[in-house]
Tab-separated table of C-alpha atoms in Angstrom:
chain	number	residue	atom	x	y	z
G	1	UNK	CA	154.465	130.823	46.739
G	2	UNK	CA	157.008	128.116	45.938
G	3	UNK	CA	159.879	127.560	48.369
G	4	UNK	CA	163.362	126.143	48.034
G	5	UNK	CA	162.046	122.938	49.658
G	6	UNK	CA	159.474	122.591	46.863
G	7	UNK	CA	162.147	122.979	44.188
G	8	UNK	CA	164.493	120.515	45.891
G	9	UNK	CA	161.760	117.894	46.323
G	10	UNK	CA	160.485	118.141	42.745
G	11	UNK	CA	164.006	118.217	41.249
G	12	UNK	CA	165.129	115.324	43.441
G	13	UNK	CA	168.095	117.171	44.932
G	14	UNK	CA	169.016	118.682	48.288
G	15	UNK	CA	168.252	122.235	49.387
G	16	UNK	CA	171.994	122.877	49.375
G	17	UNK	CA	172.194	121.925	45.705
G	18	UNK	CA	169.353	124.288	44.809
G	19	UNK	CA	171.052	127.053	46.776
G	20	UNK	CA	174.364	126.423	45.001
G	21	UNK	CA	172.720	126.529	41.581
G	22	UNK	CA	171.544	130.079	42.262
G	23	UNK	CA	174.489	131.324	44.343
G	24	UNK	CA	177.220	129.626	42.264
G	25	UNK	CA	179.172	129.103	45.481
G	26	UNK	CA	180.185	125.594	44.376
G	27	UNK	CA	180.152	123.906	40.959
G	28	UNK	CA	177.030	121.933	40.049
G	29	UNK	CA	176.839	119.751	36.935
G	30	UNK	CA	175.164	121.205	33.869
G	31	UNK	CA	172.522	118.456	33.913
G	32	UNK	CA	171.524	119.096	37.544
G	33	UNK	CA	171.651	122.863	37.056
G	34	UNK	CA	169.283	122.699	34.101
G	35	UNK	CA	166.880	120.415	35.994
G	36	UNK	CA	166.789	122.742	39.002
G	37	UNK	CA	166.262	125.830	36.828
G	38	UNK	CA	163.471	124.135	34.878
G	39	UNK	CA	161.671	123.148	38.090
G	40	UNK	CA	162.180	126.636	39.550
G	41	UNK	CA	160.667	128.186	36.437
G	42	UNK	CA	157.746	125.751	36.441
G	43	UNK	CA	156.984	126.469	40.114
G	44	UNK	CA	157.636	130.188	39.813
G	45	UNK	CA	160.378	130.081	42.419
G	46	UNK	CA	162.773	132.997	42.843
G	47	UNK	CA	165.594	133.007	45.415
G	48	UNK	CA	164.974	135.351	48.331
G	49	UNK	CA	168.182	137.344	48.578
G	50	UNK	CA	167.268	138.991	51.870
G	51	UNK	CA	166.296	135.727	53.548
G	52	UNK	CA	169.517	134.092	52.373
G	53	UNK	CA	171.563	137.020	53.625
G	54	UNK	CA	169.986	136.761	57.078
G	55	UNK	CA	170.570	133.019	57.195
G	56	UNK	CA	174.265	133.162	56.302
G	57	UNK	CA	174.880	136.526	58.012
G	58	UNK	CA	176.174	138.082	54.794
G	59	UNK	CA	174.624	140.548	52.374
G	60	UNK	CA	176.167	138.753	49.367
G	61	UNK	CA	177.041	142.212	48.049
G	62	UNK	CA	180.302	144.134	47.787
G	63	UNK	CA	180.751	147.860	47.277
G	64	UNK	CA	182.867	149.552	44.633
G	65	UNK	CA	183.716	153.168	45.496
G	66	UNK	CA	184.555	154.909	42.232
G	67	UNK	CA	183.941	158.676	42.476
G	68	UNK	CA	183.339	160.375	39.126
G	69	UNK	CA	184.221	163.949	38.053
G	70	UNK	CA	181.550	166.661	38.272
G	71	UNK	CA	180.195	165.957	34.779
G	72	UNK	CA	179.759	162.244	35.548
G	73	UNK	CA	182.064	161.079	32.737
G	74	UNK	CA	183.284	157.504	33.156
G	75	UNK	CA	186.589	156.617	31.500
G	76	UNK	CA	187.392	153.400	29.658
G	77	UNK	CA	189.635	152.500	32.601
G	78	UNK	CA	186.629	152.800	34.932
G	79	UNK	CA	184.334	150.667	32.782
G	80	UNK	CA	186.975	148.005	32.177
G	81	UNK	CA	187.761	147.796	35.879
G	82	UNK	CA	184.056	147.504	36.711
G	83	UNK	CA	183.736	144.682	34.170
G	84	UNK	CA	186.534	142.801	35.911
G	85	UNK	CA	184.843	143.164	39.294
G	86	UNK	CA	181.442	142.135	37.930
G	87	UNK	CA	182.828	138.961	36.358
G	88	UNK	CA	184.292	137.826	39.671
G	89	UNK	CA	181.107	138.761	41.532
G	90	UNK	CA	179.127	136.606	39.111
G	91	UNK	CA	181.380	133.632	39.784
G	92	UNK	CA	180.899	134.036	43.545
G	93	UNK	CA	177.151	134.698	43.434
G	94	UNK	CA	177.658	138.253	44.688
G	95	UNK	CA	175.999	141.490	43.684
G	96	UNK	CA	177.946	144.706	43.095
G	97	UNK	CA	176.866	147.975	44.699
G	98	UNK	CA	178.386	150.756	42.594
G	99	UNK	CA	178.937	154.027	44.444
G	100	UNK	CA	179.898	156.863	42.082
G	101	UNK	CA	179.245	159.688	44.546
G	102	UNK	CA	182.204	161.869	45.568
G	103	UNK	CA	183.331	161.035	49.089
G	104	UNK	CA	182.939	163.736	51.744
G	105	UNK	CA	185.845	165.015	53.807
G	106	UNK	CA	183.842	164.217	56.951
G	107	UNK	CA	184.138	160.422	57.423
G	108	UNK	CA	180.832	160.323	59.319
G	109	UNK	CA	179.096	161.308	56.079
G	110	UNK	CA	180.549	158.498	53.956
G	111	UNK	CA	177.993	156.265	52.284
G	112	UNK	CA	177.630	153.073	54.295
G	113	UNK	CA	175.823	150.573	52.084
G	114	UNK	CA	175.114	147.173	53.675
G	115	UNK	CA	177.919	145.227	51.987
G	116	UNK	CA	180.320	142.473	52.999
G	117	UNK	CA	183.397	144.317	51.758
G	118	UNK	CA	184.590	147.333	49.801
G	119	UNK	CA	186.887	147.996	46.846
G	120	UNK	CA	188.135	151.582	47.004
G	121	UNK	CA	189.642	153.430	44.036
G	122	UNK	CA	191.921	156.461	43.990
G	123	UNK	CA	193.392	156.230	47.507
G	124	UNK	CA	194.769	159.524	48.763
G	125	UNK	CA	197.489	160.518	51.181
G	126	UNK	CA	196.356	159.994	54.775
G	127	UNK	CA	193.017	158.831	53.412
G	128	UNK	CA	190.310	159.131	56.069
G	129	UNK	CA	188.108	156.714	54.122
G	130	UNK	CA	190.596	153.892	54.651
G	131	UNK	CA	190.716	154.507	58.377
G	132	UNK	CA	186.922	154.642	58.502
G	133	UNK	CA	186.482	151.220	56.910
G	134	UNK	CA	189.224	149.720	59.078
G	135	UNK	CA	187.549	151.089	62.208
G	136	UNK	CA	184.230	149.588	61.050
G	137	UNK	CA	185.898	146.213	60.530
G	138	UNK	CA	184.843	146.201	56.867
G	139	UNK	CA	187.044	144.020	54.610
G	140	UNK	CA	188.791	146.462	52.289
G	141	UNK	CA	190.881	146.238	49.116
G	142	UNK	CA	192.396	149.285	47.433
G	143	UNK	CA	193.072	149.793	43.744
G	144	UNK	CA	196.260	151.757	44.338
G	145	UNK	CA	198.546	151.718	47.368
G	146	UNK	CA	197.947	153.370	50.707
G	147	UNK	CA	199.975	156.383	51.868
G	148	UNK	CA	201.548	156.077	54.351
G	149	UNK	CA	202.315	152.547	53.254
G	150	UNK	CA	200.884	149.825	55.488
G	151	UNK	CA	201.517	146.178	54.648
G	152	UNK	CA	198.372	145.173	56.538
G	153	UNK	CA	196.265	146.977	53.922
G	154	UNK	CA	195.555	144.896	50.832
G	155	UNK	CA	195.742	146.473	47.409
G	156	UNK	CA	196.040	145.803	43.690
G	157	UNK	CA	198.023	148.235	41.566
G	158	UNK	CA	200.416	148.777	38.692
G	159	UNK	CA	204.013	149.708	39.400
G	160	UNK	CA	203.306	153.356	38.675
G	161	UNK	CA	206.819	154.511	39.468
G	162	UNK	CA	208.226	152.111	36.905
G	163	UNK	CA	205.546	153.074	34.354
G	164	UNK	CA	206.415	156.777	34.538
G	165	UNK	CA	210.158	156.034	34.493
G	166	UNK	CA	209.709	153.912	31.353
G	167	UNK	CA	207.657	156.592	29.596
G	168	UNK	CA	210.078	159.331	30.633
G	169	UNK	CA	213.046	157.308	29.433
G	170	UNK	CA	211.306	156.675	26.095
G	171	UNK	CA	210.844	160.409	25.502
G	172	UNK	CA	214.254	161.494	26.791
G	173	UNK	CA	216.006	158.879	24.665
G	174	UNK	CA	214.071	160.346	21.763
G	175	UNK	CA	215.709	163.729	22.247
G	176	UNK	CA	213.014	165.486	24.268
G	177	UNK	CA	214.779	167.551	26.938
G	178	UNK	CA	211.731	168.965	28.723
G	179	UNK	CA	208.381	167.223	29.175
G	180	UNK	CA	205.119	168.680	30.452
G	181	UNK	CA	203.516	166.201	32.831
G	182	UNK	CA	199.741	166.564	33.327
G	183	UNK	CA	199.540	164.461	36.471
G	184	UNK	CA	196.599	163.212	38.533
G	185	UNK	CA	195.377	165.105	41.632
G	186	UNK	CA	198.241	165.978	43.943
G	187	UNK	CA	196.697	164.169	46.938
G	188	UNK	CA	196.470	160.810	45.135
G	189	UNK	CA	199.205	158.263	45.786
G	190	UNK	CA	199.441	157.440	42.084
G	191	UNK	CA	200.447	161.037	41.294
G	192	UNK	CA	203.350	160.875	43.754
G	193	UNK	CA	204.565	157.537	42.374
G	194	UNK	CA	204.410	158.734	38.772
G	195	UNK	CA	206.200	161.983	39.536
G	196	UNK	CA	208.900	160.013	41.349
G	197	UNK	CA	209.288	157.682	38.369
G	198	UNK	CA	209.602	160.560	35.910
G	199	UNK	CA	212.208	162.207	38.142
G	200	UNK	CA	214.192	158.957	38.085
G	201	UNK	CA	214.113	158.974	34.279
G	202	UNK	CA	215.463	162.536	34.197
G	203	UNK	CA	218.181	161.577	36.688
G	204	UNK	CA	219.223	158.554	34.620
G	205	UNK	CA	219.749	160.910	31.682
G	206	UNK	CA	221.722	163.366	33.788
G	207	UNK	CA	219.003	165.996	33.701
G	208	UNK	CA	217.085	167.795	36.470
G	209	UNK	CA	213.300	167.541	36.388
G	210	UNK	CA	211.808	171.053	36.436
G	211	UNK	CA	209.067	171.084	39.083
G	212	UNK	CA	207.069	173.754	37.244
G	213	UNK	CA	206.504	171.292	34.387
G	214	UNK	CA	204.546	168.948	36.640
G	215	UNK	CA	200.882	170.009	36.746
G	216	UNK	CA	198.109	168.458	38.857
G	217	UNK	CA	194.452	167.908	38.082
G	218	UNK	CA	192.100	169.997	40.225
G	219	UNK	CA	188.464	168.912	40.272
G	220	UNK	CA	187.472	172.411	41.395
G	221	UNK	CA	188.941	173.926	38.239
G	222	UNK	CA	188.162	171.280	35.639
G	223	UNK	CA	184.871	169.536	34.872
G	224	UNK	CA	186.682	166.506	33.452
G	225	UNK	CA	190.007	165.239	32.179
G	226	UNK	CA	189.477	166.474	28.620
G	227	UNK	CA	188.986	170.044	29.817
G	228	UNK	CA	192.073	169.667	32.027
G	229	UNK	CA	194.219	168.670	29.058
G	230	UNK	CA	192.779	171.360	26.810
G	231	UNK	CA	193.186	174.243	29.266
G	232	UNK	CA	196.671	173.131	30.305
G	233	UNK	CA	197.973	173.409	26.740
G	234	UNK	CA	196.061	176.599	25.935
G	235	UNK	CA	197.538	178.283	29.030
G	236	UNK	CA	201.115	177.024	28.739
G	237	UNK	CA	202.150	176.471	25.120
G	238	UNK	CA	204.431	179.276	24.024
G	239	UNK	CA	205.010	180.322	27.630
G	240	UNK	CA	206.816	177.117	28.558
G	241	UNK	CA	209.428	175.296	26.515
G	242	UNK	CA	208.373	171.641	26.129
G	243	UNK	CA	208.283	169.293	23.154
G	244	UNK	CA	206.339	166.413	24.708
G	245	UNK	CA	203.383	165.922	27.020
G	246	UNK	CA	202.628	162.988	29.332
G	247	UNK	CA	198.984	162.889	30.381
G	248	UNK	CA	197.306	161.186	33.323
G	249	UNK	CA	194.654	159.543	31.092
G	250	UNK	CA	193.704	159.227	27.442
G	251	UNK	CA	190.825	161.650	28.083
G	252	UNK	CA	193.356	164.272	29.164
G	253	UNK	CA	195.308	163.497	25.983
G	254	UNK	CA	192.129	164.087	23.972
G	255	UNK	CA	191.996	167.610	25.385
G	256	UNK	CA	195.692	168.116	24.570
G	257	UNK	CA	195.099	167.125	20.936
G	258	UNK	CA	192.095	169.430	20.709
G	259	UNK	CA	194.163	172.375	21.959
G	260	UNK	CA	196.977	171.458	19.560
G	261	UNK	CA	194.591	171.617	16.613
G	262	UNK	CA	193.294	175.034	17.651
G	263	UNK	CA	196.837	176.370	18.126
G	264	UNK	CA	198.051	174.833	14.823
G	265	UNK	CA	200.553	172.631	16.670
G	266	UNK	CA	201.438	169.576	14.624
G	267	UNK	CA	201.432	166.275	16.536
G	268	UNK	CA	203.910	164.592	16.644
G	269	UNK	CA	206.111	166.869	14.498
G	270	UNK	CA	206.031	169.728	17.016
G	271	UNK	CA	204.569	168.037	20.081
G	272	UNK	CA	204.676	164.397	21.199
G	273	UNK	CA	201.883	163.039	23.400
G	274	UNK	CA	201.714	159.909	25.595
G	275	UNK	CA	198.819	158.894	27.867
G	276	UNK	CA	199.281	156.839	31.036
G	277	UNK	CA	196.180	154.778	30.269
G	278	UNK	CA	194.931	153.001	27.195
G	279	UNK	CA	191.425	153.246	25.783
G	280	UNK	CA	192.264	151.145	22.735
G	281	UNK	CA	189.199	152.289	20.756
G	282	UNK	CA	189.691	155.967	21.571
G	283	UNK	CA	193.434	155.760	20.928
G	284	UNK	CA	192.887	154.239	17.488
G	285	UNK	CA	190.262	156.845	16.606
G	286	UNK	CA	192.477	159.791	17.548
G	287	UNK	CA	194.458	161.520	14.847
G	288	UNK	CA	197.280	160.728	15.160
G	289	UNK	CA	196.760	157.397	16.916
G	290	UNK	CA	197.696	157.834	20.560
G	291	UNK	CA	200.749	156.253	22.177
G	292	UNK	CA	199.617	155.082	25.603
G	293	UNK	CA	200.178	152.684	28.495
G	294	UNK	CA	198.063	149.553	28.896
G	295	UNK	CA	197.272	149.265	32.603
G	296	UNK	CA	195.059	146.147	32.256
G	297	UNK	CA	192.147	147.725	34.112
G	298	UNK	CA	189.905	144.673	33.807
G	299	UNK	CA	192.602	142.524	35.387
G	300	UNK	CA	193.027	145.081	38.178
G	301	UNK	CA	189.292	144.874	38.881
G	302	UNK	CA	189.169	141.082	38.752
G	303	UNK	CA	192.189	140.674	41.052
G	304	UNK	CA	190.812	143.249	43.492
G	305	UNK	CA	187.524	141.338	43.674
G	306	UNK	CA	189.279	137.983	44.141
G	307	UNK	CA	191.380	139.446	46.943
G	308	UNK	CA	188.319	140.966	48.595
G	309	UNK	CA	186.486	137.629	48.570
G	310	UNK	CA	189.540	136.079	50.245
G	311	UNK	CA	189.435	138.776	52.938
G	312	UNK	CA	185.690	138.308	53.455
G	313	UNK	CA	186.405	134.639	54.191
G	314	UNK	CA	189.446	135.415	56.345
G	315	UNK	CA	190.111	138.974	57.521
G	316	UNK	CA	193.663	138.008	58.497
G	317	UNK	CA	194.666	137.843	54.821
G	318	UNK	CA	196.798	140.793	53.686
G	319	UNK	CA	198.237	140.829	50.171
G	320	UNK	CA	199.566	143.333	47.672
G	321	UNK	CA	199.313	142.464	43.980
G	322	UNK	CA	201.151	144.254	41.163
G	323	UNK	CA	199.734	144.013	37.626
G	324	UNK	CA	202.239	144.612	34.788
G	325	UNK	CA	201.743	147.652	32.534
G	326	UNK	CA	202.978	147.980	28.966
G	327	UNK	CA	203.823	150.930	26.717
G	328	UNK	CA	201.831	150.762	23.473
G	329	UNK	CA	203.643	152.782	20.793
G	330	UNK	CA	201.414	154.256	18.083
G	331	UNK	CA	201.755	157.506	16.126
G	332	UNK	CA	201.625	160.451	18.545
G	333	UNK	CA	205.338	160.533	19.440
G	334	UNK	CA	208.369	161.500	17.389
G	335	UNK	CA	212.054	161.097	18.188
G	336	UNK	CA	213.898	164.407	17.772
G	337	UNK	CA	217.323	162.775	17.489
């Protein structure tokens, strides 16, 4: 079996150069890279990931904790974020271990893959998972902020308070007095921030925000976001007086539009709909085309990975990065005045 020494000798380069060609840890010229790869192919050499990990005392893998709903549906936000992480992993010669299993309440039962660091999505209030990784000394980056806030915990996020305030202001300026907000799970930090932002929008317009018009996703009641949106409208329309709906995701909005069709509610003439995420393909295919918020999920993933690689190199690094979000106006909203 060919070794790295064989490849280096035949290609006329050092072992370090051969290693860098495969790991991509430092730039190697195209000419040298091609020569090394040709020799490796001729000799039948394949890099031994385990041996390399033992030598450098790293697994050359990072974990991405991205729990999915019971039906296993992955949103466009999820896939775009994963793409961003994968691209950065490729640049660094790292592999990505994707963990889609729901986390247990008992921190001793959390999956503990052999990885050099972890990116954790959907942080919750007083999240035991965060404390677990910190106790283990595992480099950690959140997508979303911690609660309670701790400036020693690194994260990448949108300004969710500002996003919800902007969306609320857009609807209230358009004459909508009462908005149904189909929020994320109540224990997620993003749901608190968005509720706070919407309340600020109401306050700026001199209106109180009715608490009963803020609804939270419950994974025990809903198989996925689409069902959440559908059932929320079916159970509330006619019993509650709202002319607009803000949804946690575009998948929730899809359920809202489905319920509207079944109830003969015209969108946007009778009901305006905005999603706090933007699956551009899905939004364009919806009828009417969905007004939504571009969260730049791929950028969130890429920046989270970059920050994690920094922390793997130096655990003393603590940074918080905010990625701008933008309202994308399409056809699903109507101004009443």
